[in-house]
Amino acid sequence: AQSVTQPDIHITVSEGASLELRCNYSYGATPYLFWYVQSPGQGLQLLLKYFSGDTLVQGIKGFEAEFKRSQSSFNLRKPSVHWSDAAEYFCAVGPLTGGGNKLTFGTGTQLKVEL
Amino acid sequence: GAVVSQHPSRVICKSGTSVKIECRSLDFQATTMFWYRQFPKQSLMLMATSNEGSKATYEQGVEKDKFLINHASLTLSTLTVTSAHPEDSSFYICSAQDGSGNTIYFGEGSWLTVV
């Protein structure tokens, strides 16, 4: 069964500082990997995704993530955090088969940005 | 990017009544949509997979007679919470898989409060 672990429930960083949110997954084959962001009371917005190819993927809002197969990780990074980045971040994993993909989500990491 | 819209964004209903939530893919056809439930400060729990033209596939523990799902067209899936009770109060989010099968987009979510 596929699973996702986000070890950090809460993270606080200062505005302008760098950010790394951790994500580890368990899956029997090469997975689809996603990062979503959720603002309070809102739906989820896709930040970036990895299917294959270059293991460093660029997303929106200056985010990037690196797929490391040997570590089963897909950590999200941003060089300089903005106050508007404060939100809940979810890592998700899904199978590679087309049609009917079911995503499994991590428990989320709440990001707080100090001014 | 692709857009998925949910309606209503917020609804309050009386205990014992039924309420319908709509999920629409606005600029692509979605043969498969997903319904999630999210409790406060928790991750998303997949409730069911909605397949256009066929019966929905429910996750274990989800009452299919209580949470009726209809996917009558390639752009619309509906979730009806029947005989709602206060414990059904939650944030419900739908998602739709785009035509390539590679990306899943989420709606804005619907807050249901049963009083």
mmCIF file of N, CA, C and O in Angstrom, chain A residues 32 34 36 38 40-46 49 51 88 90 97-108 110, chain B residues 10 32 34 36 38 41-44 46 49 51 57 59 91 93 97-98 101-109 111:
data_model
loop_
_atom_site.group_PDB
_atom_site.id
_atom_site.type_symbol
_atom_site.label_atom_id
_atom_site.label_comp_id
_atom_site.label_asym_id
_atom_site.label_seq_id
_atom_site.Cartn_x
_atom_site.Cartn_y
_atom_site.Cartn_z
ATOM 1 N N TYR A 32 3.847 8.804 -8.974
ATOM 2 C CA TYR A 32 3.605 10.214 -9.238
ATOM 3 C C TYR A 32 3.696 10.910 -7.883
ATOM 4 O O TYR A 32 3.116 10.438 -6.905
ATOM 5 N N PHE A 34 3.318 14.704 -5.779
ATOM 6 C CA PHE A 34 2.727 16.030 -5.879
ATOM 7 C C PHE A 34 2.949 16.797 -4.579
ATOM 8 O O PHE A 34 3.033 16.218 -3.498
ATOM 9 N N TYR A 36 0.853 20.066 -2.832
ATOM 10 C CA TYR A 36 -0.275 20.979 -2.890
ATOM 11 C C TYR A 36 -0.186 21.944 -1.717
ATOM 12 O O TYR A 36 0.343 21.610 -0.657
ATOM 13 N N GLN A 38 -2.660 24.585 0.681
ATOM 14 C CA GLN A 38 -4.035 24.902 1.051
ATOM 15 C C GLN A 38 -4.046 26.085 2.011
ATOM 16 O O GLN A 38 -3.477 26.015 3.100
ATOM 17 N N PRO A 40 -6.268 28.636 4.514
ATOM 18 C CA PRO A 40 -7.389 28.347 5.422
ATOM 19 C C PRO A 40 -8.742 28.446 4.727
ATOM 20 O O PRO A 40 -9.058 29.444 4.075
ATOM 21 N N GLY A 41 -9.537 27.402 4.863
ATOM 22 C CA GLY A 41 -10.874 27.398 4.309
ATOM 23 C C GLY A 41 -10.946 27.294 2.809
ATOM 24 O O GLY A 41 -12.020 27.489 2.226
ATOM 25 N N GLN A 42 -9.837 26.954 2.193
ATOM 26 C CA GLN A 42 -9.800 26.901 0.727
ATOM 27 C C GLN A 42 -9.501 25.482 0.239
ATOM 28 O O GLN A 42 -9.168 24.591 1.021
ATOM 29 N N GLY A 43 -9.642 25.312 -1.075
ATOM 30 C CA GLY A 43 -9.276 24.042 -1.678
ATOM 31 C C GLY A 43 -7.776 23.927 -1.825
ATOM 32 O O GLY A 43 -7.014 24.717 -1.269
ATOM 33 N N LEU A 44 -7.343 22.959 -2.590
ATOM 34 C CA LEU A 44 -5.918 22.716 -2.759
ATOM 35 C C LEU A 44 -5.433 23.246 -4.096
ATOM 36 O O LEU A 44 -6.100 23.089 -5.118
ATOM 37 N N GLN A 45 -4.263 23.844 -4.072
ATOM 38 C CA GLN A 45 -3.644 24.334 -5.297
ATOM 39 C C GLN A 45 -2.378 23.536 -5.562
ATOM 40 O O GLN A 45 -1.544 23.354 -4.666
ATOM 41 N N LEU A 46 -2.239 23.073 -6.780
ATOM 42 C CA LEU A 46 -1.069 22.294 -7.153
ATOM 43 C C LEU A 46 0.152 23.198 -7.257
ATOM 44 O O LEU A 46 0.143 24.181 -7.983
ATOM 45 N N LYS A 49 4.687 18.840 -9.562
ATOM 46 C CA LYS A 49 4.492 17.399 -9.654
ATOM 47 C C LYS A 49 5.718 16.760 -10.285
ATOM 48 O O LYS A 49 6.460 17.401 -11.030
ATOM 49 N N PHE A 51 6.806 13.138 -12.385
ATOM 50 C CA PHE A 51 6.429 11.857 -12.972
ATOM 51 C C PHE A 51 7.669 11.076 -13.371
ATOM 52 O O PHE A 51 7.778 9.895 -13.094
ATOM 53 N N GLU A 88 -1.028 25.573 4.684
ATOM 54 C CA GLU A 88 -0.828 24.148 4.936
ATOM 55 C C GLU A 88 -0.326 23.519 3.648
ATOM 56 O O GLU A 88 -0.865 23.777 2.570
ATOM 57 N N PHE A 90 0.639 19.975 1.600
ATOM 58 C CA PHE A 90 0.414 18.536 1.551
ATOM 59 C C PHE A 90 1.243 17.905 0.447
ATOM 60 O O PHE A 90 1.243 18.372 -0.693
ATOM 61 N N THR A 97 -0.376 4.374 -13.181
ATOM 62 C CA THR A 97 -1.366 3.916 -14.145
ATOM 63 C C THR A 97 -2.329 5.035 -14.482
ATOM 64 O O THR A 97 -2.747 5.796 -13.627
ATOM 65 N N GLY A 98 -2.668 5.129 -15.725
ATOM 66 C CA GLY A 98 -3.580 6.179 -16.146
ATOM 67 C C GLY A 98 -5.014 5.859 -15.785
ATOM 68 O O GLY A 98 -5.389 4.709 -15.650
ATOM 69 N N GLY A 99 -5.801 6.846 -15.575
ATOM 70 C CA GLY A 99 -7.212 6.654 -15.291
ATOM 71 C C GLY A 99 -7.490 6.258 -13.857
ATOM 72 O O GLY A 99 -7.014 5.240 -13.401
ATOM 73 N N GLY A 100 -8.256 7.066 -13.175
ATOM 74 C CA GLY A 100 -8.653 6.670 -11.831
ATOM 75 C C GLY A 100 -7.541 6.723 -10.813
ATOM 76 O O GLY A 100 -7.559 5.983 -9.835
ATOM 77 N N ASN A 101 -6.585 7.599 -11.023
ATOM 78 C CA ASN A 101 -5.523 7.727 -10.030
ATOM 79 C C ASN A 101 -6.093 8.152 -8.689
ATOM 80 O O ASN A 101 -6.865 9.093 -8.609
ATOM 81 N N LYS A 102 -5.714 7.495 -7.638
ATOM 82 C CA LYS A 102 -6.135 7.871 -6.300
ATOM 83 C C LYS A 102 -4.914 8.369 -5.547
ATOM 84 O O LYS A 102 -3.936 7.659 -5.406
ATOM 85 N N LEU A 103 -4.998 9.568 -5.090
ATOM 86 C CA LEU A 103 -3.885 10.141 -4.364
ATOM 87 C C LEU A 103 -3.962 9.788 -2.889
ATOM 88 O O LEU A 103 -5.031 9.784 -2.292
ATOM 89 N N THR A 104 -2.824 9.523 -2.325
ATOM 90 C CA THR A 104 -2.691 9.352 -0.880
ATOM 91 C C THR A 104 -1.943 10.561 -0.351
ATOM 92 O O THR A 104 -0.848 10.886 -0.846
ATOM 93 N N PHE A 105 -2.533 11.203 0.640
ATOM 94 C CA PHE A 105 -1.959 12.441 1.159
ATOM 95 C C PHE A 105 -1.208 12.213 2.457
ATOM 96 O O PHE A 105 -1.551 11.334 3.256
ATOM 97 N N GLY A 106 -0.199 13.019 2.659
ATOM 98 C CA GLY A 106 0.417 13.097 3.968
ATOM 99 C C GLY A 106 -0.476 13.886 4.902
ATOM 100 O O GLY A 106 -1.510 14.418 4.495
ATOM 101 N N THR A 107 -0.072 13.981 6.136
ATOM 102 C CA THR A 107 -0.881 14.653 7.145
ATOM 103 C C THR A 107 -0.746 16.159 7.094
ATOM 104 O O THR A 107 -1.473 16.864 7.778
ATOM 105 N N GLY A 108 0.166 16.643 6.266
ATOM 106 C CA GLY A 108 0.292 18.074 6.088
ATOM 107 C C GLY A 108 1.309 18.711 7.015
ATOM 108 O O GLY A 108 1.596 18.198 8.103
ATOM 109 N N GLN A 110 2.016 22.577 8.554
ATOM 110 C CA GLN A 110 1.530 23.947 8.685
ATOM 111 C C GLN A 110 2.730 24.883 8.724
ATOM 112 O O GLN A 110 3.585 24.768 9.606
ATOM 113 N N ARG B 10 -20.333 27.155 0.903
ATOM 114 C CA ARG B 10 -20.763 26.959 2.288
ATOM 115 C C ARG B 10 -22.249 26.659 2.304
ATOM 116 O O ARG B 10 -23.023 27.273 1.579
ATOM 117 N N THR B 32 -13.170 10.847 -14.527
ATOM 118 C CA THR B 32 -13.025 10.419 -13.138
ATOM 119 C C THR B 32 -12.896 11.626 -12.218
ATOM 120 O O THR B 32 -12.102 12.525 -12.482
ATOM 121 N N PHE B 34 -13.002 12.677 -7.856
ATOM 122 C CA PHE B 34 -12.789 12.114 -6.523
ATOM 123 C C PHE B 34 -13.424 13.022 -5.473
ATOM 124 O O PHE B 34 -13.373 14.237 -5.587
ATOM 125 N N TYR B 36 -13.334 13.951 -1.412
ATOM 126 C CA TYR B 36 -12.571 13.841 -0.178
ATOM 127 C C TYR B 36 -13.327 14.545 0.944
ATOM 128 O O TYR B 36 -14.111 15.462 0.712
ATOM 129 N N GLN B 38 -12.400 16.383 4.731
ATOM 130 C CA GLN B 38 -11.292 16.869 5.546
ATOM 131 C C GLN B 38 -11.833 17.425 6.849
ATOM 132 O O GLN B 38 -12.650 18.352 6.858
ATOM 133 N N LYS B 41 -7.904 20.686 10.706
ATOM 134 C CA LYS B 41 -6.494 20.455 10.994
ATOM 135 C C LYS B 41 -6.058 19.020 10.703
ATOM 136 O O LYS B 41 -5.110 18.521 11.307
ATOM 137 N N GLN B 42 -6.736 18.368 9.801
ATOM 138 C CA GLN B 42 -6.344 17.015 9.406
ATOM 139 C C GLN B 42 -6.168 16.925 7.899
ATOM 140 O O GLN B 42 -6.462 17.872 7.167
ATOM 141 N N SER B 43 -5.683 15.788 7.475
ATOM 142 C CA SER B 43 -5.440 15.609 6.053
ATOM 143 C C SER B 43 -6.734 15.224 5.336
ATOM 144 O O SER B 43 -7.797 15.117 5.941
ATOM 145 N N LEU B 44 -6.617 15.031 4.049
ATOM 146 C CA LEU B 44 -7.774 14.666 3.245
ATOM 147 C C LEU B 44 -7.971 13.155 3.266
ATOM 148 O O LEU B 44 -7.015 12.386 3.127
ATOM 149 N N LEU B 46 -9.945 10.187 1.293
ATOM 150 C CA LEU B 46 -10.704 9.853 0.100
ATOM 151 C C LEU B 46 -11.973 9.119 0.491
ATOM 152 O O LEU B 46 -11.924 8.123 1.217
ATOM 153 N N THR B 49 -14.504 7.345 -5.476
ATOM 154 C CA THR B 49 -14.109 7.677 -6.841
ATOM 155 C C THR B 49 -15.365 7.683 -7.694
ATOM 156 O O THR B 49 -16.100 6.691 -7.733
ATOM 157 N N ASN B 51 -17.107 7.791 -11.257
ATOM 158 C CA ASN B 51 -16.841 7.444 -12.645
ATOM 159 C C ASN B 51 -18.028 7.828 -13.516
ATOM 160 O O ASN B 51 -19.165 7.438 -13.231
ATOM 161 N N THR B 57 -17.117 4.226 -6.824
ATOM 162 C CA THR B 57 -16.381 3.255 -6.008
ATOM 163 C C THR B 57 -16.083 3.887 -4.668
ATOM 164 O O THR B 57 -15.385 4.895 -4.598
ATOM 165 N N GLU B 59 -14.654 4.069 -0.717
ATOM 166 C CA GLU B 59 -13.591 3.574 0.143
ATOM 167 C C GLU B 59 -14.204 2.836 1.327
ATOM 168 O O GLU B 59 -15.365 3.043 1.688
ATOM 169 N N PHE B 91 -15.531 19.607 5.841
ATOM 170 C CA PHE B 91 -15.112 20.270 4.607
ATOM 171 C C PHE B 91 -14.996 19.189 3.544
ATOM 172 O O PHE B 91 -14.254 18.225 3.720
ATOM 173 N N ILE B 93 -14.132 18.176 -0.358
ATOM 174 C CA ILE B 93 -13.371 18.663 -1.511
ATOM 175 C C ILE B 93 -13.460 17.635 -2.631
ATOM 176 O O ILE B 93 -13.319 16.436 -2.399
ATOM 177 N N GLN B 97 -9.545 14.485 -12.594
ATOM 178 C CA GLN B 97 -8.337 14.098 -13.316
ATOM 179 C C GLN B 97 -8.445 14.608 -14.743
ATOM 180 O O GLN B 97 -9.459 14.412 -15.410
ATOM 181 N N ASP B 98 -7.393 15.276 -15.209
ATOM 182 C CA ASP B 98 -7.460 15.847 -16.552
ATOM 183 C C ASP B 98 -7.330 14.755 -17.612
ATOM 184 O O ASP B 98 -7.082 13.601 -17.316
ATOM 185 N N GLY B 101 -4.545 12.268 -17.767
ATOM 186 C CA GLY B 101 -4.433 11.325 -16.665
ATOM 187 C C GLY B 101 -3.257 11.602 -15.755
ATOM 188 O O GLY B 101 -2.990 10.855 -14.826
ATOM 189 N N ASN B 102 -2.550 12.698 -16.023
ATOM 190 C CA ASN B 102 -1.328 12.958 -15.268
ATOM 191 C C ASN B 102 -1.508 13.889 -14.080
ATOM 192 O O ASN B 102 -0.668 13.911 -13.190
ATOM 193 N N THR B 103 -2.525 14.683 -14.110
ATOM 194 C CA THR B 103 -2.660 15.687 -13.058
ATOM 195 C C THR B 103 -4.076 15.697 -12.515
ATOM 196 O O THR B 103 -5.043 15.504 -13.246
ATOM 197 N N ILE B 104 -4.166 15.921 -11.225
ATOM 198 C CA ILE B 104 -5.454 16.002 -10.547
ATOM 199 C C ILE B 104 -5.602 17.402 -9.991
ATOM 200 O O ILE B 104 -4.719 17.897 -9.281
ATOM 201 N N TYR B 105 -6.709 18.034 -10.310
ATOM 202 C CA TYR B 105 -6.983 19.393 -9.866
ATOM 203 C C TYR B 105 -8.114 19.372 -8.855
ATOM 204 O O TYR B 105 -9.062 18.607 -8.976
ATOM 205 N N PHE B 106 -8.000 20.254 -7.880
ATOM 206 C CA PHE B 106 -8.961 20.277 -6.789
ATOM 207 C C PHE B 106 -9.898 21.470 -6.879
ATOM 208 O O PHE B 106 -9.518 22.555 -7.346
ATOM 209 N N GLY B 107 -11.116 21.249 -6.399
ATOM 210 C CA GLY B 107 -12.057 22.343 -6.263
ATOM 211 C C GLY B 107 -11.742 23.166 -5.029
ATOM 212 O O GLY B 107 -10.813 22.857 -4.276
ATOM 213 N N GLU B 108 -12.535 24.204 -4.832
ATOM 214 C CA GLU B 108 -12.288 25.122 -3.714
ATOM 215 C C GLU B 108 -12.795 24.567 -2.387
ATOM 216 O O GLU B 108 -12.506 25.111 -1.331
ATOM 217 N N GLY B 109 -13.562 23.483 -2.444
ATOM 218 C CA GLY B 109 -14.085 22.906 -1.214
ATOM 219 C C GLY B 109 -15.451 23.459 -0.844
ATOM 220 O O GLY B 109 -15.830 24.557 -1.244
ATOM 221 N N TRP B 111 -17.934 23.824 2.630
ATOM 222 C CA TRP B 111 -18.131 23.659 4.066
ATOM 223 C C TRP B 111 -19.578 23.274 4.320
ATOM 224 O O TRP B 111 -20.495 23.988 3.956
#
